[in-house]
Amino acid sequence: MEYFLDLFLGGLTRGSIYALIALGYTMVYGIIELINFAHGEIYMIGAFIALIVASVLTMYGLNMISILLIASIVAVIYAAAYGLTIEKIAYKPLRKAPRLSPLISAIGMSILLQNYVGIAQTKDFIPFPNLIPEFAFLAPYKDTIRSSEFMILITTAIVMVFLTLLIKFTKIGKAMRATAQDKQMAMLVGIDINRVISFTFVLGSSTAAIGGVLIASHIGQINFYIGFIAGIKAFTAAVLGGIGSIPGAVLGSLVLGWTESFATGYISSDYEDVFAFSLLVLILIFKPEGLLGKSTTQKV
Amino acid sequence: MLKLKNINTFYGKIQALKDVCMEISQGEIITLIGANGAGKTTTLMSISRIIPPRSGDITFMDKSINEMSPDKIVSCGIIQVPEGRRIFPILTVSENLDMGAFLRKDKSGIKKDLEYIFDLFPILAQRRHQPGGNLSGGEQQMLAISRALMARPKLLLLDEPSLGLAPLVVKRIFETIIKINTEHKTTIFLVEQNANLALKTAHRGYVMENGAITLSDTADNLLNNEAVKSAYLGI
């Protein structure tokens, strides 16, 4: 039972990180029907920025909580700027082009960013300091849940609630939904859809950067390639849950996290990806729109 | 109020509008009639700059709107109800109405207009929490017009408001159009295939053929014009 609980929590943590990244994929897809393959790179860049900031701040001898906070904020700002810039230079000029063009542009962006970081920093793994402090109240349960896992779960939950409220109740949230449903009509009610699209990229990039900082802290090392792997997994999770659907992205991520965790725990870690992607294939065969994908009826 | 001068609009290489000139004065109901594919919708989309014209000048209240983006056009007070109503299907009725007031910041004014609309179309008040996609065609048309009214239009562009609706609903919609014009002094530009109905509603009319304006006169004269009668009124 304890082993099961371990795997369950491990899957939940993993799924949470996937969810933080998958949200960016799904929101961007929801708005402009583009698979932003460079999104995983944003997560990686978030982790790198946090590492740089944390290293500098450690030299000044700040305490851990402030380092974590400042590093996260700087990472989020940088990631948002990257997301915004990528959209401006790689996708916006291609908005009226055939759908394959922005997709290829996205893959190009992904390769470019990976190699840029690989060359500018290093291609080897670099250790990442554990920025997440040990919580005293978790000490009795430290065999079951680590502080970093706890932090990941709490942060993800907060981000999810924040995003849900933002999209449901704020003006920009409603504008995002309107733009996703009918761009031309959105323009006709006075929505500047370029701003909405930019905002979506900022939002997605920010959550990905938070995911990057947390997972790097949790695992303890990063390299320029982590974004690619995590990006593919998060993308799988988004498709699993129904791309374009925000609750779907979260559900898909958790299902994927658990599948991997249980497959690793009960069978073999070699089969982790086999199970993850078999699940994807099965879902796509039997429910092509994904777990929570939308099938709306529209009267004419 | 609105002046179109030598508007030429293209879809790729195909010219959809040829030197279109029009003038709409404050407080008028103007109609543009013509066959399918004559360029009526394109005219409205050119004014809203969803499909920007390649050449020509459009001025609104003596101000050029040639370089504006669609959202700036809306902020000038030119509001379009496009063909097919285009309700946001997953947004609720009241969210759809909120979207109409997207550029407004006067909360009390918005609230007052909302009450006015629920008074005008009580069915929308009943259904305010339902997704827009669940409404019937007639209700969607009411919602589409209401959404436009939430923007406090100075000039309301209506594209085929009668399309696909039952005769009784059409009557209701057109009564509302006249009411909006008389009560709020809102200028209305009505594009219609139902020429008879449109000319009976409007003060003046334009006839469009193959992307060019071929006739313009008062609505009464057009109703009695032999060419219009045989081509559009089926008499």
XYZ file of C-alpha atoms in Angstrom:
535
model
C 0.000 0.000 0.000
C 2.798 2.345 0.914
C 4.487 1.552 -2.361
C 1.269 2.295 -4.197
C 0.963 5.631 -2.400
C 4.545 6.471 -3.343
C 3.817 5.783 -6.987
C 0.558 7.681 -6.794
C 2.276 10.766 -5.395
C 5.139 10.433 -7.828
C 2.659 10.322 -10.702
C 0.765 13.280 -9.308
C 3.944 15.368 -9.088
C 5.012 14.404 -12.577
C 1.506 15.068 -13.881
C 1.459 18.492 -12.244
C 4.606 19.516 -14.056
C 3.218 18.218 -17.331
C 0.067 20.196 -16.632
C 1.987 23.445 -16.150
C 3.516 22.974 -19.593
C 0.475 21.418 -21.284
C -1.619 24.487 -20.433
C 0.531 26.599 -22.743
C 0.119 24.145 -25.619
C -3.591 23.901 -25.168
C -4.279 27.625 -24.721
C -2.274 28.577 -27.791
C -3.931 25.814 -29.794
C -7.328 26.947 -28.564
C -6.723 30.457 -29.836
C -4.757 30.106 -33.064
C -4.850 26.358 -33.773
C -1.097 26.162 -33.753
C 0.998 23.507 -32.027
C 3.687 25.687 -30.552
C 6.585 23.267 -30.635
C 8.909 25.880 -29.172
C 6.876 25.826 -25.969
C 9.009 23.131 -24.304
C 12.038 25.364 -24.891
C 10.387 28.141 -22.891
C 10.212 25.780 -19.946
C 13.891 24.970 -20.360
C 14.824 28.647 -20.645
C 12.809 29.350 -17.495
C 14.921 26.791 -15.641
C 18.173 28.247 -16.985
C 17.253 31.815 -16.065
C 16.307 30.668 -12.575
C 19.660 28.910 -12.257
C 21.564 32.051 -13.261
C 19.590 34.286 -10.927
C 19.856 31.788 -8.083
C 23.628 31.496 -8.505
C 24.050 35.260 -8.365
C 21.748 35.676 -5.389
C 23.451 32.858 -3.490
C 26.702 34.806 -3.717
C 24.950 37.681 -2.006
C 23.850 35.274 0.693
C 20.101 35.703 0.504
C 17.886 33.166 2.248
C 16.375 30.338 0.281
C 12.760 31.472 0.142
C 13.695 34.890 -1.255
C 16.016 33.293 -3.794
C 13.251 30.947 -4.932
C 10.794 33.786 -5.179
C 13.063 36.216 -7.031
C 14.436 33.511 -9.333
C 10.905 32.419 -10.200
C 9.738 35.940 -10.893
C 12.710 36.725 -13.128
C 12.273 33.378 -14.897
C 8.602 34.117 -15.510
C 9.350 37.597 -16.898
C 12.080 36.257 -19.193
C 9.958 33.348 -20.369
C 7.029 35.654 -21.063
C 9.303 37.905 -23.109
C 10.591 34.892 -25.045
C 7.063 33.645 -25.671
C 5.959 37.063 -26.864
C 8.968 37.452 -29.152
C 8.621 33.980 -30.632
C 5.014 34.725 -31.498
C 5.925 38.064 -33.064
C 8.746 36.839 -35.251
C 7.880 33.208 -35.989
C 4.085 32.966 -36.041
C 2.464 36.337 -36.574
C 3.850 36.896 -40.093
C 2.497 33.446 -41.006
C -0.996 33.865 -39.629
C -2.598 33.827 -43.070
C -0.259 31.182 -44.484
C -1.259 27.511 -44.886
C -1.305 25.688 -41.570
C 1.839 23.708 -42.226
C 4.000 26.847 -42.439
C 3.681 28.055 -38.834
C 4.092 24.446 -37.689
C 7.429 24.188 -39.476
C 8.362 27.617 -38.154
C 7.594 26.332 -34.643
C 9.832 23.311 -35.064
C 12.559 25.610 -36.394
C 12.186 27.868 -33.374
C 12.463 24.889 -31.066
C 15.699 23.682 -32.657
C 17.097 27.208 -32.702
C 16.427 27.846 -29.017
C 17.767 24.472 -27.926
C 21.010 24.965 -29.754
C 21.311 28.577 -28.729
C 21.142 27.605 -25.069
C 23.356 24.579 -25.694
C 26.053 26.766 -27.205
C 25.674 29.811 -24.985
C 25.615 27.783 -21.767
C 26.820 24.199 -22.003
C 25.699 20.924 -23.510
C 26.391 18.997 -20.285
C 24.106 18.560 -17.356
C 24.539 21.324 -14.790
C 23.585 20.899 -11.150
C 20.640 22.975 -10.042
C 20.473 24.034 -6.382
C 17.482 22.836 -4.411
C 15.705 26.151 -3.933
C 12.709 24.638 -2.195
C 13.190 24.713 1.571
C 12.351 21.738 3.798
C 9.010 22.399 5.420
C 9.089 21.554 9.125
C 5.478 20.396 9.175
C 6.244 17.779 6.550
C 9.125 16.294 8.524
C 7.068 13.405 10.001
C 5.985 12.357 6.499
C 9.296 12.838 4.759
C 9.414 9.207 3.667
C 6.144 9.697 1.798
C 6.291 13.178 0.369
C 9.261 15.458 -0.164
C 8.975 19.204 0.357
C 9.674 19.827 -3.306
C 6.850 17.496 -4.309
C 4.525 19.251 -1.932
C 5.579 22.616 -3.351
C 4.958 21.421 -6.910
C 1.465 20.180 -6.057
C 0.479 23.344 -4.217
C 1.886 25.664 -6.876
C 0.182 23.765 -9.681
C -3.124 23.838 -7.830
C -2.828 27.598 -7.288
C -1.912 28.215 -10.935
C -4.882 26.117 -12.102
C -7.361 27.940 -9.909
C -5.916 31.298 -10.940
C -6.140 30.439 -14.638
C -9.666 29.080 -14.354
C -10.882 32.226 -12.620
C -9.018 34.443 -15.066
C -10.541 32.764 -18.095
C -14.012 32.485 -16.640
C -14.496 35.887 -15.085
C -12.087 38.553 -16.315
C -12.557 40.695 -19.377
C -9.398 39.437 -21.048
C -10.447 35.868 -20.210
C -13.776 36.327 -21.932
C -11.991 37.955 -24.856
C -9.725 34.890 -25.061
C -12.725 32.581 -25.225
C -14.474 34.768 -27.775
C -11.333 34.895 -29.938
C -10.975 31.119 -29.714
C -14.548 30.640 -30.914
C -14.731 33.177 -33.747
C -11.815 35.473 -34.513
C -13.619 37.617 -37.059
C -16.592 38.181 -34.789
C -14.214 38.974 -31.943
C -12.755 41.746 -34.092
C -16.264 42.968 -34.885
C -17.037 43.523 -31.210
C -13.831 45.517 -30.860
C -11.393 42.958 -29.495
C -7.809 43.558 -30.588
C -7.041 39.922 -31.312
C -3.310 40.545 -31.619
C -3.282 41.582 -27.990
C -5.311 38.535 -27.005
C -2.902 36.240 -28.839
C 0.122 37.937 -27.249
C -1.491 37.645 -23.838
C -2.103 33.934 -24.386
C 1.566 33.394 -25.188
C 2.596 35.368 -22.095
C 0.268 33.322 -19.916
C 1.385 29.960 -21.321
C 5.074 30.876 -21.156
C 4.757 32.036 -17.564
C 3.229 28.806 -16.332
C 5.813 26.793 -18.259
C 8.618 28.799 -16.601
C 7.146 28.107 -13.162
C 7.132 24.428 -14.083
C 10.757 24.697 -15.193
C 11.963 26.245 -11.947
C 10.091 23.729 -9.796
C 11.150 20.587 -11.631
C 14.773 21.715 -11.878
C 14.784 22.231 -8.124
C 13.154 18.869 -7.585
C 15.444 16.861 -9.818
C 18.595 18.850 -9.137
C 20.073 19.141 -12.612
C 19.223 20.658 -15.989
C 20.522 20.718 -19.527
C 19.510 22.327 -22.803
C 17.548 19.251 -23.860
C 15.015 19.001 -20.999
C 12.524 21.200 -22.791
C 12.280 18.885 -25.752
C 11.475 15.783 -23.678
C 9.097 17.544 -21.308
C 7.531 19.383 -24.224
C 6.739 16.150 -26.064
C 5.252 14.636 -22.913
C 3.181 17.709 -22.120
C 2.014 17.876 -25.707
C 0.963 14.225 -25.449
C -0.903 15.067 -22.259
C -2.677 17.972 -23.952
C -3.775 15.752 -26.845
C -4.790 13.024 -24.410
C -7.052 15.410 -22.553
C -8.383 17.050 -25.713
C -6.272 19.831 -27.174
C -7.818 23.251 -26.726
C -9.481 22.276 -23.455
C -7.926 23.593 -20.248
C -9.449 21.058 -17.832
C -8.551 18.465 -20.468
C -4.884 19.460 -20.332
C -4.843 19.034 -16.560
C -6.653 15.691 -16.644
C -4.505 14.426 -19.526
C -1.352 15.418 -17.638
C -2.388 13.619 -14.474
C -3.418 10.483 -16.373
C -0.096 10.508 -18.190
C 1.836 11.116 -14.964
C 0.151 8.197 -13.235
C 0.516 5.881 -16.195
C 4.244 6.533 -16.312
C 4.642 6.282 -12.580
C 2.760 2.998 -12.213
C 4.345 1.484 -15.299
C 7.759 2.332 -13.895
C 6.904 1.074 -10.429
C 5.172 -2.190 -11.242
C 6.803 -3.193 -14.507
C 10.020 -1.471 -15.432
C 11.222 2.053 -15.987
C 12.264 0.953 -19.460
C 8.604 0.710 -20.358
C 7.608 4.133 -19.065
C 7.359 5.749 -22.499
C 5.901 2.634 -24.106
C 2.925 2.802 -21.769
C 2.579 6.563 -22.016
C 2.393 6.557 -25.787
C 0.343 3.344 -26.023
C -2.221 5.131 -23.904
C -2.145 8.033 -26.328
C -2.669 5.730 -29.304
C -5.578 3.980 -27.571
C -7.265 7.248 -26.685
C -6.813 8.572 -30.198
C -8.351 5.416 -31.655
C -11.364 5.264 -29.367
C -11.900 8.925 -28.536
C -10.068 11.010 -31.143
C -11.119 14.347 -29.650
C -9.378 13.424 -26.378
C -10.794 12.824 -22.918
C -12.458 16.219 -22.544
C -12.235 17.414 -26.128
C -15.081 19.579 -27.219
C -17.709 18.471 -29.667
C -19.987 21.476 -29.852
C -23.243 21.744 -31.680
C -23.650 24.910 -33.632
C -26.967 25.986 -35.028
C -26.976 27.882 -38.269
C -22.065 60.513 -41.730
C -20.423 57.693 -43.670
C -18.941 58.281 -47.105
C -17.507 55.613 -49.380
C -15.519 56.922 -52.292
C -14.326 54.664 -55.132
C -13.923 51.584 -52.980
C -12.192 48.656 -54.681
C -11.946 45.410 -52.744
C -10.316 42.189 -53.887
C -10.224 38.536 -52.851
C -6.818 37.640 -54.153
C -7.035 38.459 -57.843
C -10.811 38.595 -57.978
C -12.296 42.035 -57.727
C -15.375 41.982 -55.502
C -16.126 45.716 -55.331
C -15.679 48.119 -58.242
C -15.516 51.843 -57.526
C -18.279 51.725 -54.965
C -19.490 55.158 -53.843
C -22.101 55.631 -51.154
C -23.233 58.179 -48.671
C -25.206 57.678 -45.490
C -26.556 60.603 -43.500
C -27.164 60.813 -39.789
C -30.423 59.156 -38.711
C -31.173 57.412 -41.978
C -32.020 53.809 -42.685
C -30.205 52.944 -45.880
C -30.517 49.638 -47.614
C -28.278 47.895 -50.055
C -30.046 45.294 -52.150
C -28.738 42.932 -54.770
C -28.488 39.307 -55.797
C -26.381 36.640 -54.164
C -22.700 37.368 -54.688
C -23.240 40.953 -55.795
C -20.809 42.201 -53.136
C -23.166 43.321 -50.375
C -21.410 41.493 -47.569
C -18.050 42.553 -48.954
C -19.184 46.167 -48.739
C -19.905 45.774 -45.034
C -16.674 43.867 -44.441
C -14.795 46.650 -46.226
C -16.364 49.256 -43.954
C -15.507 47.210 -40.851
C -12.052 46.640 -42.367
C -12.207 42.890 -41.859
C -11.416 42.800 -45.576
C -9.551 46.071 -46.131
C -10.223 47.702 -49.506
C -7.277 47.946 -51.875
C -8.102 51.498 -52.855
C -10.615 54.227 -52.157
C -11.554 56.383 -49.194
C -13.959 55.817 -46.356
C -14.751 58.702 -44.039
C -16.897 58.490 -40.941
C -18.123 61.720 -39.353
C -15.654 63.664 -41.485
C -12.739 61.542 -40.305
C -10.824 59.156 -42.517
C -10.977 55.571 -41.250
C -8.746 54.184 -43.979
C -5.861 53.170 -41.766
C -7.788 51.850 -38.800
C -7.812 48.290 -37.479
C -11.201 46.570 -37.041
C -11.278 47.178 -33.289
C -10.656 50.916 -33.834
C -13.576 51.005 -36.272
C -15.742 49.556 -33.516
C -14.518 52.179 -31.080
C -15.603 54.865 -33.591
C -19.156 53.558 -33.241
C -19.500 51.508 -36.435
C -20.931 48.201 -35.274
C -21.696 45.289 -37.544
C -24.130 42.397 -37.097
C -22.633 39.993 -39.613
C -24.430 37.518 -41.791
C -25.275 34.291 -40.004
C -25.406 36.118 -36.652
C -22.107 34.697 -35.440
C -23.062 34.241 -31.822
C -20.161 32.980 -29.679
C -21.615 29.490 -29.216
C -19.936 28.488 -25.968
C -20.274 31.861 -24.259
C -23.532 32.325 -22.380
C -26.141 34.805 -23.566
C -25.066 37.357 -20.989
C -21.389 36.808 -21.807
C -22.212 37.417 -25.457
C -23.824 40.693 -24.435
C -20.770 41.559 -22.303
C -18.638 41.055 -25.384
C -20.760 43.603 -27.225
C -19.812 46.142 -24.568
C -16.155 45.098 -24.732
C -14.757 48.585 -25.352
C -17.035 50.391 -22.908
C -15.999 51.316 -19.400
C -19.151 53.001 -18.061
C -20.486 50.258 -15.813
C -23.749 51.998 -14.949
C -24.473 52.734 -18.605
C -23.817 49.116 -19.525
C -26.204 47.968 -16.812
C -28.885 50.331 -18.052
C -28.476 49.140 -21.645
C -28.680 45.545 -20.475
C -31.999 46.274 -18.780
C -33.214 47.973 -21.953
C -32.302 44.895 -24.003
C -33.922 42.450 -21.610
C -36.999 44.643 -21.826
C -36.839 44.614 -25.628
C -36.288 40.835 -25.838
C -37.486 39.209 -22.601
C -36.568 35.779 -23.957
C -32.892 36.749 -23.704
C -33.314 37.525 -20.017
C -34.842 34.098 -19.478
C -31.989 32.426 -21.254
C -29.145 34.588 -20.046
C -27.221 31.704 -18.465
C -27.508 29.375 -21.448
C -24.772 29.016 -24.050
C -25.469 31.158 -27.102
C -25.212 28.079 -29.314
C -28.350 26.618 -27.729
C -30.646 29.422 -28.893
C -32.975 29.103 -31.873
C -32.214 31.026 -35.067
C -34.615 33.839 -34.216
C -33.297 34.147 -30.679
C -29.760 34.214 -32.007
C -30.668 37.082 -34.328
C -32.170 38.969 -31.392
C -29.004 38.288 -29.422
C -26.800 39.383 -32.325
C -28.638 42.697 -32.635
C -28.627 43.139 -28.864
C -24.906 42.435 -28.711
C -24.377 45.189 -31.268
C -26.623 47.578 -29.317
C -24.504 46.984 -26.217
C -21.735 48.850 -28.041
C -23.967 51.948 -28.355
C -23.606 52.104 -32.142
C -23.659 55.391 -34.005
C -23.932 53.442 -37.242
C -25.363 49.942 -37.205
C -24.478 47.647 -40.102
C -26.925 44.773 -40.485
C -26.150 41.923 -42.839
C -29.180 39.828 -43.877
C -31.058 39.952 -40.583
C -33.994 38.041 -42.123
C -31.921 35.116 -43.351
C -33.405 31.750 -42.475
C -36.005 33.074 -40.054
C -39.737 32.408 -39.847
C -41.915 35.246 -41.250
C -43.262 36.179 -37.821
C -39.747 36.464 -36.389
C -38.651 38.516 -39.391
C -41.499 40.925 -38.728
C -40.433 41.246 -35.110
C -36.788 41.847 -36.047
C -37.691 44.547 -38.577
C -40.001 46.288 -36.116
C -37.074 46.361 -33.728
C -34.800 47.807 -36.410
C -37.236 50.663 -37.003
C -37.608 51.163 -33.259
C -33.830 51.421 -32.805
C -33.709 53.993 -35.584
C -36.567 56.166 -34.273
C -35.875 55.881 -30.534
C -32.098 56.183 -30.532
C -31.573 58.063 -33.793
C -29.158 55.277 -34.697
C -28.178 55.352 -38.340
C -28.761 51.980 -39.946
C -27.190 50.408 -42.999
C -29.270 47.378 -43.910
C -28.082 44.756 -46.364
C -30.878 42.471 -47.510
C -31.824 39.939 -50.134
C -35.460 40.399 -49.264
C -35.671 43.596 -51.317
C -39.358 44.192 -50.752
C -39.026 44.154 -46.980
C -35.803 46.158 -47.050
C -37.224 48.929 -49.248
C -40.345 49.174 -47.098
C -38.155 49.639 -44.023
C -35.524 51.988 -45.410
C -35.562 55.669 -46.400
C -33.148 55.301 -49.289
C -31.632 52.425 -51.143
C -28.746 51.362 -53.345
C -28.817 48.524 -55.840
C -25.684 46.517 -56.376
C -24.807 44.283 -59.312
C -21.524 42.443 -59.817
C -19.712 44.566 -57.269
C -20.838 47.939 -58.596
C -23.623 50.295 -57.578
C -26.090 50.513 -60.464
C -28.941 52.509 -58.936
C -29.576 54.772 -56.008
C -32.811 56.493 -55.077
C -35.367 56.896 -52.330
C -36.870 53.634 -51.180
C -40.308 54.548 -52.528
C -38.946 55.317 -55.988
C -36.989 52.067 -56.035
C -40.112 50.139 -55.090
C -41.790 51.588 -58.166
C -38.787 51.308 -60.449
C -39.535 48.881 -63.304
C -36.022 47.397 -63.393
C -35.956 46.835 -59.645
C -39.462 45.407 -59.731
C -38.628 42.770 -62.301
C -35.157 41.921 -60.983
C -35.641 41.960 -57.220
C -39.279 42.220 -56.321
C -40.561 39.482 -58.590
C -43.440 41.565 -59.834
